[in-house]
Amino acid sequence: AQKVTQAQTEISVVEKEDVTLDCVYETRDTTYYLFWYKQPPSGELVFLIRRNSFDEQNEISGRYSWNFQKSTSSFNFTITASQVVDSAVYFCALSEAEIGSARQLTFGSGTQLTVLP
Amino acid sequence: KAGVTQTPRYLIKTRGQQVTLSCSPISGHRSVSWYQQTPGQGLQFLFEYFSETQRNKGNFPGRFSGRQFSNSRSEMNVSTLELGDSALYLCASSLSSSGGPISYEQYFGPGTRLTVT
């Protein structure tokens, strides 16, 4: 069965600090997809990134970057020069490609990030 | 393009009653998924619909049901409400073909916060 673990329940940083959110996953599939979502206090989950299991290239988007390592089953998310507006709960999620489960996201428990001014 | 919309945003019901929640997906999206979010269990997959057919179902009792209409709008129904059904119910839509997902990104609505007293 697939599983996503976000060991960091809460992280607090001061504005402009860099912060890394950890995500470790378990799956028996060779093809799978990993996601990060942001949930601000309003409650809506905001899609940030998707990564395919066969593409281990790291990705950078502005202040956001993602490090995907299949060898350690990790998909970590780094925010550089954090801002107060980054305060939210961040979820890592996994989707397997097999029919019947491909359109189902398994979420981690989330990491509450607080950026202090 | 308008995002996923959910109605109502807030709902208060009494134990034993039933409730119907509505979701309108992004135009062109044919797959609609439902998730339940609670502080104790986190985000859990309920079910997914495509072309008016349920394709995938999570581990929830039969009191939870759903349907999808020809315009891709979806409703979920919870009968005989229990206190533990109090949660944020999130709907997500994505592009998907009958042969498998075109895109694995799921875009979420703002949710319906259900309180059962």
mmCIF file of C-alpha atoms in Angstrom:
data_model
loop_
_atom_site.group_PDB
_atom_site.id
_atom_site.type_symbol
_atom_site.label_atom_id
_atom_site.label_comp_id
_atom_site.label_asym_id
_atom_site.label_seq_id
_atom_site.Cartn_x
_atom_site.Cartn_y
_atom_site.Cartn_z
ATOM 1 C CA ALA A 1 0.000 0.000 0.000
ATOM 2 C CA GLN A 2 1.138 3.505 -0.695
ATOM 3 C CA LYS A 3 2.085 5.825 2.131
ATOM 4 C CA VAL A 4 3.395 9.362 2.493
ATOM 5 C CA THR A 5 5.188 10.563 5.594
ATOM 6 C CA GLN A 6 5.804 14.165 6.526
ATOM 7 C CA ALA A 7 7.652 13.916 9.799
ATOM 8 C CA GLN A 8 7.733 17.652 10.439
ATOM 9 C CA THR A 9 4.424 18.647 11.976
ATOM 10 C CA GLU A 10 5.261 22.309 12.463
ATOM 11 C CA ILE A 11 8.116 24.531 11.363
ATOM 12 C CA SER A 12 8.648 28.129 12.323
ATOM 13 C CA VAL A 13 11.186 30.370 10.616
ATOM 14 C CA VAL A 14 11.958 34.047 10.445
ATOM 15 C CA GLU A 15 11.339 35.862 7.193
ATOM 16 C CA LYS A 16 14.119 35.519 4.614
ATOM 17 C CA GLU A 17 15.344 32.240 6.039
ATOM 18 C CA ASP A 18 15.441 29.167 3.825
ATOM 19 C CA VAL A 19 13.289 26.235 4.873
ATOM 20 C CA THR A 20 13.067 22.626 3.678
ATOM 21 C CA LEU A 21 9.953 20.499 4.063
ATOM 22 C CA ASP A 22 10.591 16.769 4.074
ATOM 23 C CA CYS A 23 8.508 14.105 2.354
ATOM 24 C CA VAL A 24 9.163 10.370 2.319
ATOM 25 C CA TYR A 25 6.948 7.981 0.385
ATOM 26 C CA GLU A 26 6.330 4.266 0.031
ATOM 27 C CA THR A 27 4.972 2.536 -3.036
ATOM 28 C CA ARG A 28 5.368 -0.797 -4.773
ATOM 29 C CA ASP A 29 4.672 0.699 -8.182
ATOM 30 C CA THR A 30 7.502 1.541 -10.537
ATOM 31 C CA THR A 31 5.450 4.342 -12.073
ATOM 32 C CA TYR A 32 4.002 6.926 -9.774
ATOM 33 C CA TYR A 33 3.510 10.654 -9.360
ATOM 34 C CA LEU A 34 4.419 12.953 -6.508
ATOM 35 C CA PHE A 35 2.806 16.270 -5.711
ATOM 36 C CA TRP A 36 3.072 19.198 -3.383
ATOM 37 C CA TYR A 37 0.047 21.247 -2.404
ATOM 38 C CA LYS A 38 -0.248 24.356 -0.270
ATOM 39 C CA GLN A 39 -3.248 24.962 1.970
ATOM 40 C CA PRO A 40 -3.555 28.541 3.230
ATOM 41 C CA PRO A 41 -5.998 29.374 6.046
ATOM 42 C CA SER A 42 -8.782 29.776 3.489
ATOM 43 C CA GLY A 43 -8.739 25.992 3.113
ATOM 44 C CA GLU A 44 -8.340 25.585 -0.617
ATOM 45 C CA LEU A 45 -5.536 23.251 -1.687
ATOM 46 C CA VAL A 46 -3.273 24.968 -4.188
ATOM 47 C CA PHE A 47 -1.333 22.792 -6.603
ATOM 48 C CA LEU A 48 2.414 23.535 -6.605
ATOM 49 C CA ILE A 49 4.178 20.802 -8.518
ATOM 50 C CA ARG A 50 3.925 17.319 -9.963
ATOM 51 C CA ARG A 51 6.885 15.013 -10.496
ATOM 52 C CA ASN A 52 6.893 11.710 -12.402
ATOM 53 C CA SER A 53 8.778 8.756 -10.995
ATOM 54 C CA PHE A 54 10.907 8.423 -14.110
ATOM 55 C CA ASP A 55 12.119 12.021 -13.997
ATOM 56 C CA GLU A 56 14.554 12.672 -11.190
ATOM 57 C CA GLN A 57 15.591 16.123 -12.297
ATOM 58 C CA ASN A 58 15.334 18.700 -9.594
ATOM 59 C CA GLU A 59 13.115 21.634 -10.316
ATOM 60 C CA ILE A 60 13.246 25.286 -9.422
ATOM 61 C CA SER A 61 10.406 27.731 -9.738
ATOM 62 C CA GLY A 62 11.222 31.146 -8.371
ATOM 63 C CA ARG A 63 11.848 30.783 -4.659
ATOM 64 C CA TYR A 64 10.610 27.181 -4.690
ATOM 65 C CA SER A 65 12.722 24.144 -5.453
ATOM 66 C CA TRP A 66 12.141 20.429 -5.231
ATOM 67 C CA ASN A 67 14.625 17.608 -4.718
ATOM 68 C CA PHE A 68 13.421 14.182 -5.838
ATOM 69 C CA GLN A 69 15.570 11.177 -4.898
ATOM 70 C CA LYS A 70 14.236 7.737 -5.744
ATOM 71 C CA SER A 71 17.112 6.064 -3.887
ATOM 72 C CA THR A 72 15.827 7.436 -0.597
ATOM 73 C CA SER A 73 12.138 7.684 -1.646
ATOM 74 C CA SER A 74 12.123 11.350 -0.816
ATOM 75 C CA PHE A 75 10.640 14.418 -2.453
ATOM 76 C CA ASN A 76 11.696 17.432 -0.435
ATOM 77 C CA PHE A 77 10.530 20.999 -0.947
ATOM 78 C CA THR A 78 12.680 24.053 -0.234
ATOM 79 C CA ILE A 79 11.523 27.636 0.014
ATOM 80 C CA THR A 80 14.332 30.134 -0.358
ATOM 81 C CA ALA A 81 14.126 33.531 1.316
ATOM 82 C CA SER A 82 10.801 32.722 2.946
ATOM 83 C CA GLN A 83 8.066 35.320 3.188
ATOM 84 C CA VAL A 84 5.160 35.770 5.561
ATOM 85 C CA VAL A 85 2.778 34.874 2.710
ATOM 86 C CA ASP A 86 4.376 31.419 2.591
ATOM 87 C CA SER A 87 2.742 30.596 5.916
ATOM 88 C CA ALA A 88 0.413 27.679 5.256
ATOM 89 C CA VAL A 89 0.092 23.937 5.607
ATOM 90 C CA TYR A 90 2.024 22.075 2.938
ATOM 91 C CA PHE A 91 1.026 18.607 1.812
ATOM 92 C CA CYS A 92 3.017 16.042 -0.089
ATOM 93 C CA ALA A 93 0.940 13.501 -2.015
ATOM 94 C CA LEU A 94 1.432 10.356 -4.064
ATOM 95 C CA SER A 95 -0.543 8.877 -6.930
ATOM 96 C CA GLU A 96 0.150 5.493 -8.438
ATOM 97 C CA ALA A 97 -0.316 4.868 -12.146
ATOM 98 C CA GLU A 98 -2.125 1.565 -11.963
ATOM 99 C CA ILE A 99 -5.700 1.610 -13.146
ATOM 100 C CA GLY A 100 -8.015 1.982 -10.218
ATOM 101 C CA SER A 101 -5.613 4.004 -8.150
ATOM 102 C CA ALA A 102 -4.149 6.501 -10.574
ATOM 103 C CA ARG A 103 -6.690 9.161 -9.883
ATOM 104 C CA GLN A 104 -6.439 8.834 -6.122
ATOM 105 C CA LEU A 105 -4.081 10.992 -4.125
ATOM 106 C CA THR A 106 -2.605 9.676 -0.900
ATOM 107 C CA PHE A 107 -1.613 12.635 1.241
ATOM 108 C CA GLY A 108 0.917 13.045 3.984
ATOM 109 C CA SER A 109 -0.216 14.557 7.267
ATOM 110 C CA GLY A 110 1.031 17.995 6.290
ATOM 111 C CA THR A 111 3.587 20.435 7.650
ATOM 112 C CA GLN A 112 2.405 23.708 9.158
ATOM 113 C CA LEU A 113 4.888 26.385 8.123
ATOM 114 C CA THR A 114 4.863 29.681 9.977
ATOM 115 C CA VAL A 115 7.030 32.496 8.695
ATOM 116 C CA LEU A 116 7.520 35.221 11.252
ATOM 117 C CA PRO A 117 8.158 38.819 10.212
ATOM 118 C CA LYS B 1 -11.152 30.148 -16.587
ATOM 119 C CA ALA B 2 -13.225 29.681 -13.441
ATOM 120 C CA GLY B 3 -11.917 27.310 -10.795
ATOM 121 C CA VAL B 4 -13.650 24.504 -8.979
ATOM 122 C CA THR B 5 -16.671 25.720 -7.080
ATOM 123 C CA GLN B 6 -18.363 24.052 -4.150
ATOM 124 C CA THR B 7 -21.661 24.796 -2.496
ATOM 125 C CA PRO B 8 -22.537 25.406 0.195
ATOM 126 C CA ARG B 9 -19.359 26.618 1.872
ATOM 127 C CA TYR B 10 -20.626 25.989 5.379
ATOM 128 C CA LEU B 11 -23.259 23.635 6.692
ATOM 129 C CA ILE B 12 -24.532 22.685 10.125
ATOM 130 C CA LYS B 13 -26.560 19.514 10.483
ATOM 131 C CA THR B 14 -27.889 17.392 13.281
ATOM 132 C CA ARG B 15 -26.858 13.799 13.911
ATOM 133 C CA GLY B 16 -29.056 11.417 11.948
ATOM 134 C CA GLN B 17 -29.838 13.852 9.159
ATOM 135 C CA GLN B 18 -28.535 13.590 5.630
ATOM 136 C CA VAL B 19 -26.650 16.147 3.574
ATOM 137 C CA THR B 20 -25.864 16.788 -0.078
ATOM 138 C CA LEU B 21 -22.803 18.721 -1.204
ATOM 139 C CA SER B 22 -22.286 20.046 -4.694
ATOM 140 C CA CYS B 23 -19.189 20.525 -6.847
ATOM 141 C CA SER B 24 -18.762 22.165 -10.239
ATOM 142 C CA PRO B 25 -15.446 21.278 -11.905
ATOM 143 C CA ILE B 26 -13.262 23.442 -14.076
ATOM 144 C CA SER B 27 -14.710 23.718 -17.557
ATOM 145 C CA GLY B 28 -13.454 20.830 -19.676
ATOM 146 C CA HIS B 29 -12.505 18.663 -16.722
ATOM 147 C CA ARG B 30 -14.379 15.396 -16.720
ATOM 148 C CA SER B 31 -12.962 13.769 -13.600
ATOM 149 C CA VAL B 32 -14.200 14.794 -10.174
ATOM 150 C CA SER B 33 -12.801 13.465 -6.907
ATOM 151 C CA TRP B 34 -13.938 13.983 -3.346
ATOM 152 C CA TYR B 35 -11.767 14.096 -0.232
ATOM 153 C CA GLN B 36 -12.544 14.386 3.449
ATOM 154 C CA GLN B 37 -10.221 16.386 5.685
ATOM 155 C CA THR B 38 -10.311 16.060 9.467
ATOM 156 C CA PRO B 39 -7.734 16.989 12.120
ATOM 157 C CA GLY B 40 -7.440 13.373 13.213
ATOM 158 C CA GLN B 41 -7.370 11.498 9.903
ATOM 159 C CA GLY B 42 -6.026 14.173 7.603
ATOM 160 C CA LEU B 43 -6.948 14.133 3.925
ATOM 161 C CA GLN B 44 -8.646 10.953 2.806
ATOM 162 C CA PHE B 45 -9.935 9.984 -0.609
ATOM 163 C CA LEU B 46 -13.661 9.317 -0.838
ATOM 164 C CA PHE B 47 -14.392 8.571 -4.498
ATOM 165 C CA GLU B 48 -13.792 9.635 -8.080
ATOM 166 C CA TYR B 49 -16.232 10.029 -10.943
ATOM 167 C CA PHE B 50 -15.724 10.196 -14.658
ATOM 168 C CA SER B 51 -18.447 10.337 -17.298
ATOM 169 C CA GLU B 52 -21.122 9.779 -14.676
ATOM 170 C CA THR B 53 -19.450 6.567 -13.471
ATOM 171 C CA GLN B 54 -17.679 5.955 -10.193
ATOM 172 C CA ARG B 55 -14.185 4.747 -11.105
ATOM 173 C CA ASN B 56 -12.536 4.557 -7.749
ATOM 174 C CA LYS B 57 -13.689 4.457 -4.149
ATOM 175 C CA GLY B 58 -11.911 4.977 -0.863
ATOM 176 C CA ASN B 59 -12.453 3.156 2.386
ATOM 177 C CA PHE B 60 -15.617 4.842 3.628
ATOM 178 C CA PRO B 61 -18.922 3.326 4.721
ATOM 179 C CA GLY B 62 -21.883 3.101 2.385
ATOM 180 C CA ARG B 63 -23.441 6.162 4.018
ATOM 181 C CA PHE B 64 -21.141 8.149 1.758
ATOM 182 C CA SER B 65 -22.268 8.186 -1.838
ATOM 183 C CA GLY B 66 -21.952 10.373 -4.853
ATOM 184 C CA ARG B 67 -22.942 10.886 -8.414
ATOM 185 C CA GLN B 68 -21.921 12.843 -11.455
ATOM 186 C CA PHE B 69 -24.125 14.488 -14.013
ATOM 187 C CA SER B 70 -23.711 14.736 -17.760
ATOM 188 C CA ASN B 71 -22.232 18.237 -17.402
ATOM 189 C CA SER B 72 -19.568 16.777 -15.052
ATOM 190 C CA ARG B 73 -21.001 18.462 -11.996
ATOM 191 C CA SER B 74 -20.928 16.164 -9.006
ATOM 192 C CA GLU B 75 -22.762 15.740 -5.755
ATOM 193 C CA MET B 76 -21.903 13.745 -2.703
ATOM 194 C CA ASN B 77 -24.413 12.613 -0.140
ATOM 195 C CA VAL B 78 -23.928 11.533 3.433
ATOM 196 C CA SER B 79 -26.849 9.817 5.095
ATOM 197 C CA THR B 80 -27.477 9.247 8.785
ATOM 198 C CA LEU B 81 -24.881 11.786 9.817
ATOM 199 C CA GLU B 82 -22.592 11.031 12.722
ATOM 200 C CA LEU B 83 -20.569 13.444 14.819
ATOM 201 C CA GLY B 84 -17.404 12.063 13.237
ATOM 202 C CA ASP B 85 -18.565 13.208 9.816
ATOM 203 C CA SER B 86 -17.760 16.783 10.785
ATOM 204 C CA ALA B 87 -15.027 17.728 8.352
ATOM 205 C CA LEU B 88 -13.937 19.835 5.441
ATOM 206 C CA TYR B 89 -15.081 18.143 2.243
ATOM 207 C CA LEU B 90 -12.940 18.989 -0.742
ATOM 208 C CA CYS B 91 -13.754 18.431 -4.357
ATOM 209 C CA ALA B 92 -11.078 18.249 -7.030
ATOM 210 C CA SER B 93 -11.277 18.141 -10.793
ATOM 211 C CA SER B 94 -8.790 17.051 -13.402
ATOM 212 C CA LEU B 95 -8.460 16.306 -17.067
ATOM 213 C CA SER B 96 -8.861 12.613 -17.623
ATOM 214 C CA SER B 97 -9.645 10.325 -20.529
ATOM 215 C CA SER B 98 -11.524 7.094 -20.499
ATOM 216 C CA GLY B 99 -8.250 5.343 -21.255
ATOM 217 C CA GLY B 100 -6.426 6.799 -18.297
ATOM 218 C CA PRO B 101 -5.401 10.164 -16.960
ATOM 219 C CA ILE B 102 -4.220 12.812 -19.370
ATOM 220 C CA SER B 103 -3.034 14.960 -16.588
ATOM 221 C CA TYR B 104 -2.555 13.932 -12.986
ATOM 222 C CA GLU B 105 -2.901 17.379 -11.499
ATOM 223 C CA GLN B 106 -6.025 17.739 -9.442
ATOM 224 C CA TYR B 107 -7.359 21.219 -8.846
ATOM 225 C CA PHE B 108 -9.256 21.702 -5.633
ATOM 226 C CA GLY B 109 -12.224 23.802 -4.700
ATOM 227 C CA PRO B 110 -12.530 25.822 -1.472
ATOM 228 C CA GLY B 111 -14.355 23.016 0.296
ATOM 229 C CA THR B 112 -17.566 22.653 2.261
ATOM 230 C CA ARG B 113 -17.155 22.735 6.001
ATOM 231 C CA LEU B 114 -19.728 20.398 7.528
ATOM 232 C CA THR B 115 -20.459 20.510 11.228
ATOM 233 C CA VAL B 116 -22.601 17.773 12.747
ATOM 234 C CA THR B 117 -24.116 18.511 16.163
#
